[in-house]
PDB file of C-alpha atoms in Angstrom:
ATOM      1  CA  MET A   1      -9.437 -14.706  -3.421  1.00 35.00           C
ATOM      2  CA  PRO A   2      -5.618 -14.810  -3.046  1.00 36.00           C
ATOM      3  CA  GLU A   3      -4.267 -12.603  -6.863  1.00 34.00           C
ATOM      4  CA  ALA A   4      -2.560 -14.343 -10.200  1.00 36.00           C
ATOM      5  CA  VAL A   5       0.728 -14.465 -10.193  1.00 33.00           C
ATOM      6  CA  VAL A   6       1.758 -14.488 -13.862  1.00 36.00           C
ATOM      7  CA  ALA A   7       4.401 -15.412 -15.179  1.00 37.00           C
ATOM      8  CA  PRO A   8       7.078 -13.683 -17.323  1.00 39.00           C
ATOM      9  CA  PRO A   9       7.855 -13.726 -20.838  1.00 40.00           C
ATOM     10  CA  ALA A  10      10.596 -16.628 -22.281  1.00 41.00           C
ATOM     11  CA  SER A  11      12.272 -12.707 -23.062  1.00 41.00           C
ATOM     12  CA  VAL A  12      13.077 -11.568 -19.696  1.00 42.00           C
ATOM     13  CA  GLY A  13      16.546 -12.718 -18.623  1.00 49.00           C
ATOM     14  CA  MET A  14      17.653 -14.278 -15.581  1.00 49.00           C
ATOM     15  CA  ALA A  15      17.195 -11.253 -13.532  1.00 49.00           C
ATOM     16  CA  GLY A  16      13.837 -10.779 -14.338  1.00 48.00           C
ATOM     17  CA  ARG A  17      12.704 -14.075 -13.301  1.00 48.00           C
ATOM     18  CA  CYS A  18      14.558 -14.132 -10.299  1.00 48.00           C
ATOM     19  CA  ALA A  19      13.036 -10.620  -9.370  1.00 47.00           C
ATOM     20  CA  ALA A  20       9.605 -12.215 -10.363  1.00 44.00           C
ATOM     21  CA  LEU A  21      10.086 -14.939  -8.063  1.00 43.00           C
ATOM     22  CA  LEU A  22      11.161 -13.147  -5.446  1.00 47.00           C
ATOM     23  CA  VAL A  23       8.003 -10.211  -5.532  1.00 41.00           C
ATOM     24  CA  ALA A  24       5.574 -13.976  -5.539  1.00 41.00           C
ATOM     25  CA  VAL A  25       6.671 -15.469  -2.272  1.00 40.00           C
ATOM     26  CA  LEU A  26       7.185 -11.905  -0.339  1.00 47.00           C
ATOM     27  CA  GLY A  27       3.508 -11.311  -2.167  1.00 46.00           C
ATOM     28  CA  ALA A  28       1.966 -14.628  -0.939  1.00 40.00           C
ATOM     29  CA  GLY A  29       2.646 -13.739   2.882  1.00 46.00           C
ATOM     30  CA  ALA A  30       1.668 -10.277   2.512  1.00 51.00           C
ATOM     31  CA  ALA A  31      -1.827 -11.012   1.904  1.00 63.00           C
ATOM     32  CA  GLY A  32      -4.230  -9.919   4.271  1.00 81.00           C
ATOM     33  CA  LEU A  33      -8.021  -9.114   4.252  1.00 91.00           C
ATOM     34  CA  SER A  34      -9.256  -4.962   4.641  1.00 93.00           C
ATOM     35  CA  LEU A  35     -11.136  -5.609   8.415  1.00 95.00           C
ATOM     36  CA  GLU A  36     -14.754  -3.201   7.819  1.00 95.00           C
ATOM     37  CA  PRO A  37     -14.117   0.260   9.670  1.00 96.00           C
ATOM     38  CA  VAL A  38     -13.805   1.702  12.736  1.00 97.00           C
ATOM     39  CA  VAL A  39     -16.283   4.721  12.079  1.00 95.00           C
ATOM     40  CA  TRP A  40     -15.905   7.060  15.841  1.00 95.00           C
ATOM     41  CA  HIS A  41     -18.583   8.027  16.104  1.00 94.00           C
ATOM     42  CA  THR A  42     -21.113   8.224  18.918  1.00 92.00           C
ATOM     43  CA  GLY A  43     -24.077   6.989  16.525  1.00 90.00           C
ATOM     44  CA  ASN A  44     -21.710   3.579  16.261  1.00 93.00           C
ATOM     45  CA  ARG A  45     -24.031   1.303  18.264  1.00 92.00           C
ATOM     46  CA  ARG A  46     -21.079  -0.894  18.307  1.00 94.00           C
ATOM     47  CA  PHE A  47     -19.638   0.682  21.493  1.00 95.00           C
ATOM     48  CA  LEU A  48     -22.267  -0.614  23.382  1.00 92.00           C
ATOM     49  CA  ALA A  49     -22.010  -4.192  22.173  1.00 90.00           C
ATOM     50  CA  ALA A  50     -22.120  -6.851  24.707  1.00 88.00           C
ATOM     51  CA  GLY A  51     -18.555  -7.473  26.064  1.00 86.00           C
ATOM     52  CA  GLY A  52     -17.188  -4.412  24.437  1.00 91.00           C
ATOM     53  CA  TYR A  53     -16.179  -3.691  20.245  1.00 96.00           C
ATOM     54  CA  VAL A  54     -14.309  -6.528  20.125  1.00 96.00           C
ATOM     55  CA  LEU A  55     -11.808  -7.146  16.833  1.00 96.00           C
ATOM     56  CA  TYR A  56      -9.893 -10.100  15.655  1.00 97.00           C
ATOM     57  CA  PRO A  57      -6.603  -8.768  13.198  1.00 96.00           C
ATOM     58  CA  GLN A  58      -4.190 -11.214  11.384  1.00 96.00           C
ATOM     59  CA  ILE A  59      -0.523 -10.624  10.542  1.00 95.00           C
ATOM     60  CA  GLY A  60      -1.153  -8.879   7.258  1.00 94.00           C
ATOM     61  CA  ASP A  61      -4.521  -7.497   7.500  1.00 96.00           C
ATOM     62  CA  ARG A  62      -5.827  -3.770   7.964  1.00 96.00           C
ATOM     63  CA  LEU A  63      -8.032  -2.000   9.743  1.00 97.00           C
ATOM     64  CA  ASP A  64      -9.120   1.731   9.133  1.00 97.00           C
ATOM     65  CA  LEU A  65      -9.735   4.489  12.364  1.00 97.00           C
ATOM     66  CA  VAL A  66     -12.854   6.763  10.101  1.00 96.00           C
ATOM     67  CA  CYS A  67     -13.950   9.810  12.160  1.00 95.00           C
ATOM     68  CA  PRO A  68     -16.279  10.979   9.377  1.00 94.00           C
ATOM     69  CA  GLY A  69     -17.349  15.051   8.409  1.00 91.00           C
ATOM     70  CA  ALA A  70     -19.936  17.840  10.163  1.00 85.00           C
ATOM     71  CA  GLY A  71     -23.445  15.271   8.673  1.00 76.00           C
ATOM     72  CA  GLY A  72     -21.548  12.370   7.719  1.00 72.00           C
ATOM     73  CA  ALA A  73     -23.393   9.816   9.778  1.00 68.00           C
ATOM     74  CA  GLY A  74     -26.458  11.451  10.601  1.00 68.00           C
ATOM     75  CA  GLY A  75     -25.178  13.389  13.740  1.00 74.00           C
ATOM     76  CA  GLY A  76     -23.172  16.913  15.414  1.00 87.00           C
ATOM     77  CA  TYR A  77     -18.851  16.612  14.633  1.00 93.00           C
ATOM     78  CA  GLU A  78     -16.810  14.672  16.913  1.00 95.00           C
ATOM     79  CA  TYR A  79     -13.704  16.130  18.305  1.00 96.00           C
ATOM     80  CA  TYR A  80     -11.762  12.770  19.185  1.00 97.00           C
ATOM     81  CA  LYS A  81      -7.885  12.099  19.282  1.00 97.00           C
ATOM     82  CA  LEU A  82      -7.626   8.214  19.315  1.00 97.00           C
ATOM     83  CA  TYR A  83      -4.254   6.561  20.978  1.00 97.00           C
ATOM     84  CA  LEU A  84      -3.203   3.241  20.829  1.00 96.00           C
ATOM     85  CA  VAL A  85      -2.208   2.045  25.048  1.00 96.00           C
ATOM     86  CA  GLY A  86      -2.296  -1.144  27.012  1.00 95.00           C
ATOM     87  CA  GLY A  87      -4.706  -2.754  28.582  1.00 95.00           C
ATOM     88  CA  ALA A  88      -4.148  -0.941  32.213  1.00 95.00           C
ATOM     89  CA  GLN A  89      -4.698   2.115  30.734  1.00 96.00           C
ATOM     90  CA  ALA A  90      -7.590   0.726  28.834  1.00 96.00           C
ATOM     91  CA  ARG A  91      -9.997  -0.380  32.156  1.00 95.00           C
ATOM     92  CA  ARG A  92      -8.834   3.491  33.670  1.00 96.00           C
ATOM     93  CA  CYS A  93      -9.884   5.537  30.339  1.00 96.00           C
ATOM     94  CA  GLN A  94      -6.376   7.138  31.049  1.00 96.00           C
ATOM     95  CA  VAL A  95      -3.020   7.825  28.604  1.00 96.00           C
ATOM     96  CA  PRO A  96      -0.286   7.158  29.415  1.00 94.00           C
ATOM     97  CA  PRO A  97       3.202  10.436  29.308  1.00 92.00           C
ATOM     98  CA  ALA A  98       3.802   9.705  26.216  1.00 92.00           C
ATOM     99  CA  PRO A  99       0.896   7.702  24.321  1.00 92.00           C
ATOM    100  CA  THR A 100       1.567   6.815  21.246  1.00 94.00           C
ATOM    101  CA  LEU A 101      -1.163   9.235  19.090  1.00 96.00           C
ATOM    102  CA  LEU A 102      -3.223   7.359  15.352  1.00 96.00           C
ATOM    103  CA  LEU A 103      -6.346   9.835  15.373  1.00 96.00           C
ATOM    104  CA  THR A 104      -6.918  13.629  15.705  1.00 97.00           C
ATOM    105  CA  CYS A 105     -10.617  14.445  14.410  1.00 96.00           C
ATOM    106  CA  ASP A 106     -10.880  17.378  14.103  1.00 95.00           C
ATOM    107  CA  ARG A 107     -12.042  18.507  10.575  1.00 94.00           C
ATOM    108  CA  PRO A 108     -15.181  19.176  10.340  1.00 93.00           C
ATOM    109  CA  GLN A 109     -14.899  19.813   6.869  1.00 92.00           C
ATOM    110  CA  ARG A 110     -14.759  16.337   5.775  1.00 92.00           C
ATOM    111  CA  ASP A 111     -13.821  12.826   6.285  1.00 93.00           C
ATOM    112  CA  VAL A 112     -10.589  11.791   7.999  1.00 94.00           C
ATOM    113  CA  ARG A 113      -9.232   8.805   7.971  1.00 95.00           C
ATOM    114  CA  PHE A 114      -6.346   6.133   9.537  1.00 96.00           C
ATOM    115  CA  THR A 115      -5.249   2.984   8.196  1.00 95.00           C
ATOM    116  CA  ILE A 116      -3.428   0.693  10.356  1.00 95.00           C
ATOM    117  CA  LYS A 117      -1.650  -2.097   8.998  1.00 95.00           C
ATOM    118  CA  PHE A 118      -0.907  -5.714  11.449  1.00 96.00           C
ATOM    119  CA  GLN A 119       2.797  -6.475  10.706  1.00 94.00           C
ATOM    120  CA  GLU A 120       5.014  -7.784  13.428  1.00 93.00           C
ATOM    121  CA  PHE A 121       8.184  -6.132  11.324  1.00 90.00           C
ATOM    122  CA  SER A 122       7.219  -2.511   9.948  1.00 83.00           C
ATOM    123  CA  PRO A 123       9.624  -0.750   7.350  1.00 83.00           C
ATOM    124  CA  ASN A 124       9.350   2.747   8.591  1.00 79.00           C
ATOM    125  CA  LEU A 125      10.605   3.895  11.685  1.00 73.00           C
ATOM    126  CA  TRP A 126       6.828   5.377  12.601  1.00 72.00           C
ATOM    127  CA  GLY A 127       5.102   2.856  12.097  1.00 80.00           C
ATOM    128  CA  HIS A 128       3.343   0.444  14.429  1.00 88.00           C
ATOM    129  CA  GLU A 129       4.184  -3.114  15.198  1.00 92.00           C
ATOM    130  CA  PHE A 130       2.202  -5.969  16.497  1.00 95.00           C
ATOM    131  CA  ARG A 131       2.670  -9.322  18.012  1.00 95.00           C
ATOM    132  CA  ARG A 132       0.668 -12.535  17.571  1.00 95.00           C
ATOM    133  CA  LEU A 133      -1.719 -13.548  20.911  1.00 95.00           C
ATOM    134  CA  HIS A 134      -0.928  -9.936  22.456  1.00 96.00           C
ATOM    135  CA  ASP A 135      -3.858  -7.778  23.184  1.00 97.00           C
ATOM    136  CA  TYR A 136      -3.944  -4.018  21.869  1.00 97.00           C
ATOM    137  CA  TYR A 137      -6.322  -0.726  22.585  1.00 97.00           C
ATOM    138  CA  ILE A 138      -7.608   2.602  20.844  1.00 97.00           C
ATOM    139  CA  ILE A 139      -9.747   4.674  23.577  1.00 97.00           C
ATOM    140  CA  THR A 140     -10.243   7.800  23.433  1.00 97.00           C
ATOM    141  CA  THR A 141     -10.423  10.479  26.366  1.00 97.00           C
ATOM    142  CA  SER A 142     -11.744  13.193  24.273  1.00 97.00           C
ATOM    143  CA  ASP A 143     -15.330  14.279  25.587  1.00 96.00           C
ATOM    144  CA  GLY A 144     -16.111  14.889  22.006  1.00 95.00           C
ATOM    145  CA  THR A 145     -16.694  18.476  21.809  1.00 95.00           C
ATOM    146  CA  PRO A 146     -13.473  21.079  20.735  1.00 95.00           C
ATOM    147  CA  GLU A 147     -12.472  22.240  24.418  1.00 96.00           C
ATOM    148  CA  GLY A 148     -11.892  18.294  25.553  1.00 96.00           C
ATOM    149  CA  LEU A 149      -9.851  17.133  22.822  1.00 96.00           C
ATOM    150  CA  GLU A 150      -6.190  17.259  24.969  1.00 96.00           C
ATOM    151  CA  ASN A 151      -7.718  15.708  27.608  1.00 96.00           C
ATOM    152  CA  ARG A 152      -5.830  12.830  29.548  1.00 95.00           C
ATOM    153  CA  GLN A 153      -7.585  10.900  31.552  1.00 95.00           C
ATOM    154  CA  GLY A 154     -11.904   9.926  31.763  1.00 96.00           C
ATOM    155  CA  GLY A 155     -13.883  11.504  27.770  1.00 96.00           C
ATOM    156  CA  ALA A 156     -15.459   9.288  25.874  1.00 96.00           C
ATOM    157  CA  CYS A 157     -13.382   6.229  26.537  1.00 96.00           C
ATOM    158  CA  LEU A 158     -15.679   6.720  30.274  1.00 95.00           C
ATOM    159  CA  THR A 159     -18.713   7.869  29.763  1.00 94.00           C
ATOM    160  CA  ARG A 160     -19.499   6.309  26.188  1.00 94.00           C
ATOM    161  CA  ALA A 161     -17.500   3.113  26.276  1.00 94.00           C
ATOM    162  CA  MET A 162     -15.801   4.942  23.229  1.00 96.00           C
ATOM    163  CA  ARG A 163     -12.738   1.869  23.293  1.00 96.00           C
ATOM    164  CA  VAL A 164     -11.478  -1.244  20.663  1.00 97.00           C
ATOM    165  CA  THR A 165     -10.015  -4.077  21.922  1.00 97.00           C
ATOM    166  CA  LEU A 166      -7.746  -5.993  19.273  1.00 97.00           C
ATOM    167  CA  ARG A 167      -6.426  -9.798  19.798  1.00 96.00           C
ATOM    168  CA  VAL A 168      -3.750  -9.825  17.582  1.00 96.00           C
ATOM    169  CA  GLY A 169      -3.055 -13.586  15.310  1.00 95.00           C
ATOM    170  CA  GLN A 170      -6.027 -14.767  17.727  1.00 95.00           C
ATOM    171  CA  ARG A 171     -10.170 -15.954  16.921  1.00 92.00           C
ATOM    172  CA  PRO A 172     -13.320 -15.331  18.935  1.00 89.00           C
ATOM    173  CA  ALA A 173     -14.472 -19.405  21.541  1.00 81.00           C
ATOM    174  CA  ASN A 174     -17.153 -19.008  19.192  1.00 73.00           C
ATOM    175  CA  GLN A 175     -15.217 -20.058  16.025  1.00 66.00           C
ATOM    176  CA  THR A 176     -13.319 -23.332  15.344  1.00 56.00           C
ATOM    177  CA  SER A 177     -12.692 -22.886  12.274  1.00 51.00           C
ATOM    178  CA  PRO A 178     -10.797 -19.451  10.559  1.00 50.00           C
ATOM    179  CA  PRO A 179     -12.901 -17.167   8.335  1.00 50.00           C
ATOM    180  CA  PRO A 180     -11.953 -17.271   3.877  1.00 46.00           C
ATOM    181  CA  GLY A 181      -9.925 -15.423   3.195  1.00 45.00           C
ATOM    182  CA  PRO A 182      -6.622 -14.978   0.505  1.00 45.00           C
ATOM    183  CA  GLY A 183      -4.155 -17.979   1.356  1.00 43.00           C
ATOM    184  CA  PRO A 184      -4.194 -20.100   4.791  1.00 44.00           C
ATOM    185  CA  PRO A 185      -4.210 -18.293   8.196  1.00 46.00           C
ATOM    186  CA  PRO A 186      -1.064 -17.872   9.427  1.00 43.00           C
ATOM    187  CA  PRO A 187      -0.229 -20.739  12.351  1.00 43.00           C
ATOM    188  CA  ARG A 188      -0.873 -20.110  15.637  1.00 43.00           C
ATOM    189  CA  GLY A 189       1.484 -19.719  18.735  1.00 40.00           C
ATOM    190  CA  ARG A 190       4.283 -19.694  16.091  1.00 39.00           C
ATOM    191  CA  ALA A 191       6.799 -16.228  18.065  1.00 36.00           C
ATOM    192  CA  VAL A 192       8.190 -13.628  15.848  1.00 37.00           C
ATOM    193  CA  ALA A 193      11.726 -15.564  15.670  1.00 38.00           C
ATOM    194  CA  GLY A 194      10.958 -17.956  14.061  1.00 41.00           C
ATOM    195  CA  GLY A 195       8.763 -16.670  11.847  1.00 44.00           C
ATOM    196  CA  ALA A 196      11.805 -14.575  10.944  1.00 45.00           C
ATOM    197  CA  GLY A 197      13.756 -17.782  10.782  1.00 49.00           C
ATOM    198  CA  GLY A 198      10.701 -19.178   8.347  1.00 50.00           C
ATOM    199  CA  GLY A 199      11.040 -15.715   5.822  1.00 54.00           C
ATOM    200  CA  ALA A 200      15.020 -15.617   5.859  1.00 55.00           C
ATOM    201  CA  ALA A 201      15.193 -20.146   5.028  1.00 55.00           C
ATOM    202  CA  ALA A 202      12.760 -19.233   2.734  1.00 56.00           C
ATOM    203  CA  LEU A 203      15.212 -16.645   1.006  1.00 62.00           C
ATOM    204  CA  LEU A 204      17.927 -18.103   0.582  1.00 65.00           C
ATOM    205  CA  ALA A 205      16.429 -21.409  -1.033  1.00 61.00           C
ATOM    206  CA  LEU A 206      15.075 -18.747  -3.411  1.00 63.00           C
ATOM    207  CA  ALA A 207      18.733 -17.728  -3.199  1.00 68.00           C
ATOM    208  CA  GLY A 208      19.930 -21.222  -3.921  1.00 69.00           C
ATOM    209  CA  ALA A 209      17.475 -22.290  -6.858  1.00 65.00           C
ATOM    210  CA  GLY A 210      17.934 -18.477  -8.551  1.00 68.00           C
ATOM    211  CA  GLY A 211      22.318 -19.604  -8.714  1.00 70.00           C
ATOM    212  CA  ALA A 212      21.041 -23.278  -9.620  1.00 65.00           C
ATOM    213  CA  LEU A 213      19.474 -22.056 -12.868  1.00 64.00           C
ATOM    214  CA  TRP A 214      21.858 -19.338 -13.701  1.00 67.00           C
ATOM    215  CA  TRP A 215      24.791 -21.943 -13.270  1.00 66.00           C
ATOM    216  CA  ARG A 216      22.589 -24.281 -16.197  1.00 66.00           C
ATOM    217  CA  ARG A 217      21.689 -21.832 -17.818  1.00 66.00           C
ATOM    218  CA  ARG A 218      25.186 -19.840 -18.108  1.00 66.00           C
ATOM    219  CA  PRO A 219      26.958 -19.157 -21.088  1.00 69.00           C
ATOM    220  CA  ARG A 220      29.631 -22.036 -22.109  1.00 67.00           C
ATOM    221  CA  ARG A 221      33.614 -21.576 -22.898  1.00 68.00           C
ATOM    222  CA  PRO A 222      34.774 -22.920 -26.651  1.00 66.00           C
ATOM    223  CA  PRO A 223      37.232 -25.508 -25.463  1.00 64.00           C
ATOM    224  CA  LYS A 224      40.713 -24.979 -26.454  1.00 65.00           C
ATOM    225  CA  THR A 225      41.971 -26.573 -28.938  1.00 63.00           C
ATOM    226  CA  PRO A 226      45.305 -28.126 -27.924  1.00 62.00           C
ATOM    227  CA  ARG A 227      48.781 -27.058 -28.157  1.00 67.00           C
ATOM    228  CA  GLY A 228      51.208 -28.035 -30.767  1.00 65.00           C
ATOM    229  CA  PRO A 229      55.273 -29.181 -30.109  1.00 70.00           C
ATOM    230  CA  PRO A 230      57.374 -25.670 -28.290  1.00 70.00           C
ATOM    231  CA  ARG A 231      59.070 -23.913 -31.217  1.00 72.00           C
ATOM    232  CA  PRO A 232      62.605 -24.157 -31.200  1.00 72.00           C
ATOM    233  CA  ARG A 233      64.491 -21.023 -30.181  1.00 73.00           C
ATOM    234  CA  PRO A 234      66.647 -19.274 -32.919  1.00 67.00           C
ATOM    235  CA  ALA A 235      70.540 -19.088 -32.735  1.00 68.00           C
ATOM    236  CA  CYS A 236      72.078 -16.137 -31.834  1.00 64.00           C
ATOM    237  CA  PRO A 237      73.756 -14.588 -35.261  1.00 66.00           C
ATOM    238  CA  ALA A 238      77.872 -14.409 -35.351  1.00 65.00           C
ATOM    239  CA  PRO A 239      78.916 -11.202 -34.098  1.00 63.00           C
ATOM    240  CA  ALA A 240      79.884  -8.563 -37.196  1.00 62.00           C
ATOM    241  CA  TYR A 241      83.716  -7.968 -36.101  1.00 61.00           C
ATOM    242  CA  PRO A 242      85.692 -10.946 -35.288  1.00 62.00           C
ATOM    243  CA  LEU A 243      86.865 -11.179 -31.117  1.00 60.00           C
ATOM    244  CA  ARG A 244      90.769 -10.786 -30.239  1.00 64.00           C
ATOM    245  CA  ASP A 245      92.630 -11.861 -27.162  1.00 64.00           C
ATOM    246  CA  LEU A 246      93.329  -9.222 -24.825  1.00 63.00           C
ATOM    247  CA  PRO A 247      96.936  -8.849 -23.086  1.00 69.00           C
ATOM    248  CA  PRO A 248      96.411  -9.929 -19.710  1.00 72.00           C
ATOM    249  CA  PRO A 249      95.957  -7.677 -17.054  1.00 71.00           C
ATOM    250  CA  ALA A 250      99.745  -6.341 -15.673  1.00 70.00           C
ATOM    251  CA  ALA A 251     100.788  -6.898 -12.036  1.00 69.00           C
ATOM    252  CA  PRO A 252     100.337  -4.400  -8.786  1.00 70.00           C
ATOM    253  CA  PRO A 253     103.006  -3.067  -8.335  1.00 68.00           C
ATOM    254  CA  ALA A 254     105.192  -4.227  -5.413  1.00 66.00           C
ATOM    255  CA  TYR A 255     106.203  -2.005  -2.069  1.00 63.00           C
ATOM    256  CA  TYR A 256     108.825  -2.192   0.190  1.00 61.00           C
ATOM    257  CA  LYS A 257     109.536  -0.462   3.408  1.00 64.00           C
ATOM    258  CA  VAL A 258     112.734   1.112   4.480  1.00 56.00           C
TER     259      VAL A 258
END
């Protein structure tokens, strides 16, 4: 159920109202589900399900990968490294030369957890980004022992089918309606650029609404009073001493050649 948006009090200024509206718009787009955690242990029978361990996350959902501590899953501790790989590597149970490491299970004294947020754009430089209608895979090539933790091929992915398929933005074939969740589901088949354009349009609309509200509630200036006729300038005062006539200038001397 989506969280209710509390309206700001009347004493909050224009900046507070715009900030509250922006949080409401962005929060509505970022709502998602917390999927059932994936417990990475041989005691998890979902790895042996027909068709494999398949999940259908939507953009905005969260998924936890859990490595249970010693005795937490009803058995001994198992050592794994979990990688995010493509389809070809998942089918061969092989890790690429520069793998994307998600989680290392090497702490028997406690549970280790890693959370994946399915988002198309990550504000974090090292964050993971996912696209709708694409498949992603999580595998482990470790064999569960400390000696086989660094294996790059085979391991439990091959011997125990320990791999997870993530079909982002998709639905199971036998599901005709989306599962209940907070808000309407994201539209299918929309390109990444279309989603970014929709977010930009929402921000532009929000900015326009805020500007219009500010213009309507801006402080009014008092009307200017009309000016009267211009004041006459005072005449120049008479000189304190009488003016005397100056003699005409003398003619310059004439020179003649002899």
